[in-house]
Amino acid sequence: MEERVLIEVDLDRREAVRRPLPEAWRRLGGRALTSAVVAEQVDPRCHPLSAANLLVIAPGLLAGTGLSSANRLSAGAKSPLTGGIKESNCGGVAGYKLGRLGVAAVLLRGRLRGGPLPAGLRIGREGVSFLDLSELAGRPIYESAERLLARYGRKAGLILAGPAGEIRLAAACLSVNDPEGEPCRNLGRGGLGAVLGAKGLKAIVIEEEGGQVPVADREKLKEAIRRFAACLREHPVTGEKFARYGTCMTLLTVNGLGGLPTRNFREGVFEGAEAIGAESLYQTIRGRGGRWAHGCMPGCVIRCSNKYVDPRGEPVVGSLDYETICLLGSNLGLSDLDQIASLNRLCNEVGVDTMETGVALGVLAEGGLFRFGDYGAARGLIEEIGRGSPLGRLLGSGAAACARAYGVERVPVVKGQGMAAYDPRAIKGMGLTYAFSPMGADHTAGNAITLSVDHLDPEAQLEPVRRLHARTMVLDWLGLCLFTGRVSLAQPRLIEEMLEAVRGWKVGFEELEALGWQMLGREREFNRRAGFAEAADRLPGFMLAEKLPPGGPVFDIREEVQARFYDPWKPAGGN
Amino acid sequence: MEERVLIEVDLDRREAVRRPLPEAWRRLGGRALTSAVVAEQVDPRCHPLSAANLLVIAPGLLAGTGLSSANRLSAGAKSPLTGGIKESNCGGVAGYKLGRLGVAAVLLRGRLRGGPLPAGLRIGREGVSFLDLSELAGRPIYESAERLLARYGRKAGLILAGPAGEIRLAAACLSVNDPEGEPCRNLGRGGLGAVLGAKGLKAIVIEEEGGQVPVADREKLKEAIRRFAACLREHPVTGEKFARYGTCMTLLTVNGLGGLPTRNFREGVFEGAEAIGAESLYQTIRGRGGRWAHGCMPGCVIRCSNKYVDPRGEPVVGSLDYETICLLGSNLGLSDLDQIASLNRLCNEVGVDTMETGVALGVLAEGGLFRFGDYGAARGLIEEIGRGSPLGRLLGSGAAACARAYGVERVPVVKGQGMAAYDPRAIKGMGLTYAFSPMGADHTAGNAITLSVDHLDPEAQLEPVRRLHARTMVLDWLGLCLFTGRVSLAQPRLIEEMLEAVRGWKVGFEELEALGWQMLGREREFNRRAGFAEAADRLPGFMLAEKLPPGGPVFDIREEVQARFYDPWKPAGGN
């Protein structure tokens, strides 16, 4: 089997080399690879915007193979937002393209010191070249993507930063295009757009057509593709519910559990929940001729994505999703999907994480800068980011920075990153995930809402959530979408088959889990060397004391229980 | 001997009680007491602006006794700026008054929940009462102080917050009046003004006249007062040089060593150093009829303070001092003392730390918001703080926040606090102090510029600086001004005599040093429990790599040497 390659870009010297993937990294991909590289090669005490930081871009181990939902793209670095290790991943076409090129990772070292800025990188079968993208300086994401696709072909994969990344704001994301070319799949969390911007780059363009992805056994792969797709189609959630309702299907459930962040996490039930819930979203999109059952990645059979359109049927934003609907919606007291979709589009244009921006706006509203429910004010504030005004820069610096400037003490962040759309007082397992993920308050690191537990029971969370973190690492390593979990984690033999077919690696799932747990430990060790002590692995104090209306829960997982989160891994059967 | 008392104020209940000082704290004062209370009673994970934080105000153990230079006042809390433990101390009359009242400490718990805000506290021999200071809401420091002195008597001691503290900004200071009533002595560092503001208080008024301070042995005290004053007068620095040149006497020395922070720590020698140096300051003040040889505390024989006046002889600011002259001067490319004095006055009015503000402005200039050397722009930015505008709030949030918003990677802070006016690449012992003080980049915790070592030699710093930290803790505990160090630390028998006379405590200086070291460990332990790992005790990466012009030093104290900073204390003779 042809081995995958590494593309190392020395920006100081404006040079790029393609070389074989080092032996130690052969079995890695996605988050496992980005975190290994960052942990081994980045000084944990460097400034995230300095030339000493690396930006590592790695598709999952199964990317480009035609397996459904297996083309997630990871990016990693020391985070400008948290100051710790960061991995963020997304769908779209870039991971698929890199996978087909046999590229295991792109490492960006140093920074461009001269020449026209910002620059770009073009990666294809012929090699790597630099692009002069100075004409795109300061341009919003959609216009930039359109011009790049017009120039390099509509099938190119893009990874690009917006104005926020160019001015190096800590909430800046990286955007990736979907199969229709809309740059709406985001490596959202942790400020990776600022890392690209600090390196003097605006975009990476990936060209690939017609070639073959290097795999171990094509026949086995065909069989694995078929079987996995069939299993996904058979399951009621991955085969049907996701296609109709998308990620938003959770909204009324979370609201029913009393854990839907509302007005800066002051309440857990939102009076406008129905209006922004899954059925409302589906009917709105359908009634206006938008798209649902849309796949963000080539060949995905789950197809949770949508294309939200305005009342005239004109496109607004590609995939209006749960976290955004809540954090730019209920968390700001907004219950109009059109307004939320507009804010989403605006964040995408400017190039900031919708989640961090939603949490930050909630904090600013709490600080008195504007009233909850004031759509125009929220919109104006996001526009300020694009202008680079002082207020825009503050908002684009994230929730913790906004809280500091506006004297707000209820700050829903861990390690400086804003919480996702589950109040951990009502969804307690998610509280463990926020607290203990080396990424800060990230839900994807252990998406506890998917667990079959009593979410309000403080004693029921620890072991399932620990196991979920290890398993999530495995999914992020392989580039498998989390939404396959109901199938892939329930029938891990499927994962074993895929790995054998694609990489020729015969490995049991339990061993993968244990390796995943080890990798989590390496991420956490990076954070320790960056200055985080154990106490940084906890929720903000107000969530332990302030009762969440209407039910009144607090986050009450006992300290002794929490202290066991990083206890050594014990292999165990069952879920 | 009459025991000192504790004033505990429960702001939630609007109650204050006077009670005997608990046994465990009987020998503590100043920083030793504030840090003991914070370490024991504040949840290290609480939000600094929440009701769970305490503000502890404690004069040194010798305050109010008539001993020269022994009336420093400490305040402590969990810091809104660093997120770690904080103690800041200053001169002025408040420490003296509290000492004479026999008050060991004032503990402010909780926060005011209703009634007119902001409120005040009035402390006197008759007890403690609450004041309605709502008419001073948002008023600048000088006007507020003037109105308080007019109402409560010109001899009252004041501790007050300015507009920045009221809006809870992380760089907000507390101000204390000097013997003439000018509120220009600042508990500057770490945002303690925001903690007072978050509690709903604007000011503490201390009334005391004619009573007697509780001491162990009046005869011995008289002798100690006489002897200490004589020793201070005999020494060429404490007896003469400080009175003429004040703190600024170091400026040309530091410039000569190539360590004067210039234009955001880009250079170590400032072309305008002569113009802002000690002789220039002295001649300017003298030629215009200002004051020098001014004592900030009652009875101080060192008298390092000054009253800077404008060309017409009108008062500008009380004591234009070294750190401010550099951080609002050379660090911003400004070499005009009148301009620097005006910026100092403006910071004092708004109620922000001149040091943090200077470092933050340097970062903003580096980020391109204004040009180094542009006095008008710097002035305008400080005025924004008083207006509470977004940009003002950002500036008032400190250097690290400004760096984040403006994408600046050269950020001269440790634990989120801006460095003092010594570049640690040239004054390497100061680098250890910045890195290892639990307070963040604080010079006073171990003012290494006073050491008789080769400041550029990376191997010569560790032991002297460690010892200096322990000794500084002793001075801060007793309320002795650091500037007595050349006498008090050189003849520690003087300290032993004072303690015996004032508190009846017979203790050897070596034991005090060892206890001081223990207290430092407790402070650091608080930080660990707040989330700081060992790696947080280091300088920012750019100072290890970027050569400081013109000499080109980097901070090169070896990691193995640094790692020994908190090794156990070994008592040792000599200096």
XYZ file of N, CA, C and O in Angstrom, chain A residues 45 47 49-51 80-82 111 167-170 388-391 393-394 397 401 404-409 411 528-533 535-536 538 541 544 559, chain B residues 45 47 49-51 80-82 111 167-170 388-391 393-394 397 401 404-409 411 528-533 535-536 538 541 544 559:
320
model
N 4.570 26.852 26.153
C 4.565 28.212 26.692
C 4.672 29.271 25.601
O 4.719 30.462 25.902
N 3.584 31.854 22.606
C 2.365 32.615 22.352
C 1.665 31.994 21.146
O 2.307 31.722 20.126
N -0.044 33.137 18.858
C 0.046 33.886 17.600
C 1.486 34.014 17.108
O 1.730 34.623 16.069
N 2.409 33.469 17.859
C 3.808 33.619 17.464
C 4.182 32.593 16.404
O 3.478 31.611 16.179
N 5.322 32.819 15.784
C 5.813 31.895 14.757
C 6.108 30.527 15.353
O 6.165 29.530 14.631
N -5.338 30.260 20.624
C -5.342 31.666 21.043
C -6.463 31.973 22.039
O -6.383 32.939 22.780
N -7.488 31.124 22.058
C -8.606 31.384 22.960
C -8.335 30.828 24.353
O -8.532 31.514 25.356
N -7.879 29.589 24.429
C -7.713 28.949 25.739
C -6.285 28.997 26.253
O -6.062 28.874 27.451
N 6.151 31.748 10.056
C 5.178 32.670 9.447
C 5.819 33.338 8.241
O 7.033 33.442 8.152
N -7.211 39.590 11.427
C -6.774 40.482 12.515
C -6.543 39.680 13.795
O -6.415 40.233 14.867
N -6.504 38.376 13.685
C -6.017 37.484 14.726
C -6.847 37.498 16.003
O -6.306 37.508 17.109
N -8.153 37.463 15.820
C -9.028 37.439 16.992
C -9.206 36.017 17.509
O -9.283 35.061 16.735
N -9.334 35.916 18.800
C -9.315 34.603 19.456
C -10.562 33.769 19.183
O -10.577 32.573 19.444
N -13.412 45.661 12.611
C -12.196 45.755 13.433
C -12.240 46.885 14.434
O -11.201 47.361 14.890
N -13.446 47.336 14.775
C -13.560 48.404 15.763
C -13.193 47.854 17.140
O -13.158 46.644 17.344
N -12.928 48.745 18.111
C -12.588 48.253 19.455
C -13.642 47.292 19.997
O -13.312 46.235 20.526
N -14.918 47.662 19.851
C -15.964 46.788 20.373
C -16.009 45.469 19.600
O -16.203 44.395 20.187
N -13.498 44.038 18.114
C -12.334 43.251 18.519
C -12.576 42.598 19.877
O -12.141 41.471 20.122
N -13.249 43.328 20.740
C -13.553 42.746 22.056
C -14.484 41.548 21.888
O -14.219 40.466 22.431
N -12.892 38.580 20.625
C -11.910 37.985 21.540
C -12.543 36.934 22.438
O -11.860 36.286 23.222
N -13.161 37.460 27.557
C -12.674 38.830 27.389
C -13.811 39.833 27.557
O -13.659 40.878 28.196
N -14.708 40.233 31.205
C -13.740 41.068 31.926
C -14.012 42.548 31.688
O -14.049 43.346 32.622
N -14.222 42.906 30.428
C -14.385 44.326 30.113
C -15.698 44.883 30.656
O -15.795 46.062 30.982
N -16.718 44.024 30.759
C -18.012 44.515 31.228
C -18.342 44.077 32.651
O -19.491 44.170 33.093
N -17.326 43.653 33.377
C -17.497 43.372 34.804
C -18.539 42.316 35.101
O -19.236 42.376 36.105
N -18.642 41.320 34.209
C -19.643 40.268 34.379
C -19.025 39.088 35.109
O -17.941 38.642 34.754
N -19.705 38.603 36.141
C -19.146 37.504 36.908
C -19.766 36.150 36.560
O -19.239 35.117 36.921
N -19.900 33.880 33.990
C -19.195 33.690 32.728
C -19.184 32.202 32.388
O -18.440 31.437 32.981
N -0.970 21.041 31.041
C -0.232 21.198 32.296
C 1.067 21.960 32.029
O 1.410 22.895 32.746
N 1.743 21.587 30.959
C 2.999 22.270 30.657
C 2.760 23.696 30.177
O 3.664 24.523 30.171
N 1.547 23.982 29.764
C 1.199 25.361 29.380
C 0.784 26.201 30.585
O 0.584 27.407 30.463
N 0.618 25.571 31.737
C 0.321 26.342 32.946
C -0.996 26.025 33.623
O -1.336 26.677 34.618
N -1.738 25.032 33.112
C -3.023 24.692 33.733
C -2.839 23.642 34.822
O -2.376 22.535 34.538
N -3.256 23.966 36.022
C -3.266 22.967 37.087
C -4.611 22.254 37.082
O -5.553 22.636 36.384
N -7.037 22.284 38.992
C -8.209 23.105 39.300
C -8.769 23.816 38.078
O -9.892 24.319 38.098
N -8.002 23.882 37.005
C -8.529 24.483 35.772
C -9.553 23.559 35.120
O -10.309 23.976 34.246
N -12.449 22.496 35.977
C -13.703 22.587 36.721
C -14.612 23.640 36.086
O -14.158 24.512 35.355
N -17.704 28.765 39.167
C -18.358 28.641 40.461
C -19.857 28.898 40.458
O -20.599 28.262 41.207
N -22.237 26.017 40.381
C -22.331 25.143 41.546
C -23.265 25.727 42.603
O -23.686 25.013 43.524
N -17.083 16.630 44.268
C -15.677 16.880 43.967
C -14.883 15.568 43.936
O -14.022 15.377 43.073
N -11.509 29.028 43.451
C -12.159 28.953 42.139
C -13.314 29.939 42.005
O -13.990 29.964 40.976
N -15.317 33.450 41.331
C -15.060 34.589 40.451
C -14.651 35.780 41.316
O -15.300 36.068 42.324
N -15.065 38.822 41.099
C -16.070 39.877 41.281
C -17.319 39.358 41.985
O -18.264 40.114 42.217
N -17.328 38.097 42.338
C -18.518 37.546 42.985
C -18.521 37.847 44.478
O -17.503 38.221 45.061
N -19.673 37.650 45.075
C -19.809 37.880 46.520
C -18.927 36.931 47.319
O -18.605 37.192 48.472
N -9.006 40.161 40.257
C -9.730 40.188 38.976
C -8.781 40.225 37.778
O -9.168 39.850 36.684
N -7.546 40.659 37.998
C -6.606 40.751 36.881
C -5.920 39.421 36.620
O -5.845 38.960 35.487
N -5.418 38.791 37.679
C -4.629 37.567 37.480
C -5.448 36.295 37.694
O -5.065 35.238 37.204
N -21.700 41.154 49.390
C -21.862 42.420 48.659
C -23.167 43.067 49.081
O -24.090 42.399 49.521
N -17.037 50.384 37.761
C -17.484 49.512 36.659
C -16.666 48.222 36.635
O -16.715 47.468 35.670
N -15.907 47.967 37.670
C -15.295 46.666 37.939
C -14.259 46.246 36.908
O -14.204 45.086 36.502
N -13.416 47.199 36.535
C -12.371 46.870 35.565
C -11.157 46.266 36.266
O -10.800 46.657 37.370
N -10.531 45.355 35.565
C -9.457 44.551 36.180
C -8.182 45.342 36.470
O -7.326 44.870 37.208
N -16.205 54.825 30.258
C -16.779 53.478 30.193
C -17.096 53.033 28.779
O -17.921 52.156 28.564
N -16.422 53.639 27.818
C -16.647 53.220 26.422
C -16.034 51.847 26.207
O -15.226 51.392 27.005
N -16.420 51.160 25.111
C -15.825 49.841 24.855
C -14.301 49.871 24.863
O -13.656 49.035 25.483
N -13.719 50.867 24.197
C -12.265 50.936 24.150
C -11.697 51.226 25.531
O -10.671 50.663 25.934
N -13.062 50.413 28.377
C -13.194 49.189 29.175
C -12.113 48.180 28.818
O -11.603 47.466 29.674
N -11.793 48.122 27.535
C -10.731 47.213 27.114
C -9.404 47.633 27.742
O -8.704 46.818 28.354
N -9.087 46.870 31.240
C -9.038 45.441 31.535
C -7.612 44.918 31.570
O -7.384 43.752 31.875
N -5.596 41.638 28.108
C -6.852 41.785 27.377
C -6.636 42.615 26.114
O -7.165 42.295 25.041
N -4.919 40.571 23.443
C -5.819 39.618 22.796
C -6.661 40.318 21.733
O -6.796 39.834 20.615
N -7.220 41.472 22.087
C -8.116 42.141 21.146
C -7.374 42.697 19.934
O -7.944 42.799 18.855
N -6.101 43.069 20.124
C -5.361 43.649 19.011
C -4.333 42.690 18.414
O -3.434 43.107 17.686
N -4.478 41.410 18.726
C -3.640 40.394 18.069
C -2.157 40.568 18.300
O -1.344 40.283 17.426
N -1.795 41.072 19.493
C -0.389 41.334 19.799
C 0.205 40.122 20.502
O -0.386 39.596 21.436
N 1.367 39.675 20.012
C 1.961 38.484 20.618
C 3.100 38.819 21.570
O 3.507 37.977 22.357
N 3.656 40.283 24.620
C 2.816 40.723 25.735
C 3.623 40.622 27.032
O 3.817 39.530 27.554
N -2.249 27.515 42.922
C -2.377 26.165 42.373
C -3.834 25.720 42.450
O -4.392 25.182 41.492
N -4.471 25.997 43.595
C -5.864 25.596 43.746
C -6.783 26.432 42.848
O -7.926 26.059 42.597
N -6.277 27.589 42.412
C -7.072 28.410 41.477
C -6.866 27.977 40.031
O -7.545 28.482 39.139
N -5.929 27.056 39.800
C -5.757 26.547 38.434
C -4.406 26.781 37.792
O -4.200 26.412 36.641
N -3.458 27.420 38.526
C -2.137 27.685 37.946
C -1.181 26.517 38.190
O -0.919 26.172 39.345
N -0.659 25.942 37.122
C 0.384 24.926 37.274
C 1.748 25.615 37.307
O 1.873 26.818 37.056
N 4.086 25.730 35.293
C 4.490 26.430 34.069
C 3.955 27.855 34.010
O 4.421 28.669 33.208
N 3.000 28.181 34.856
C 2.516 29.565 34.898
C 3.550 30.483 35.553
O 3.454 31.703 35.445
N 6.483 31.415 34.763
C 7.555 31.665 33.809
C 7.277 32.949 33.039
O 6.150 33.416 32.982
N 7.324 33.833 26.370
C 8.329 33.243 25.479
C 9.177 34.251 24.721
O 10.366 34.016 24.506
N 12.572 35.141 26.007
C 13.627 34.122 25.971
C 14.296 34.057 24.604
O 15.359 33.475 24.455
N 16.440 26.802 32.726
C 15.218 26.205 33.238
C 15.487 25.416 34.535
O 14.700 25.474 35.482
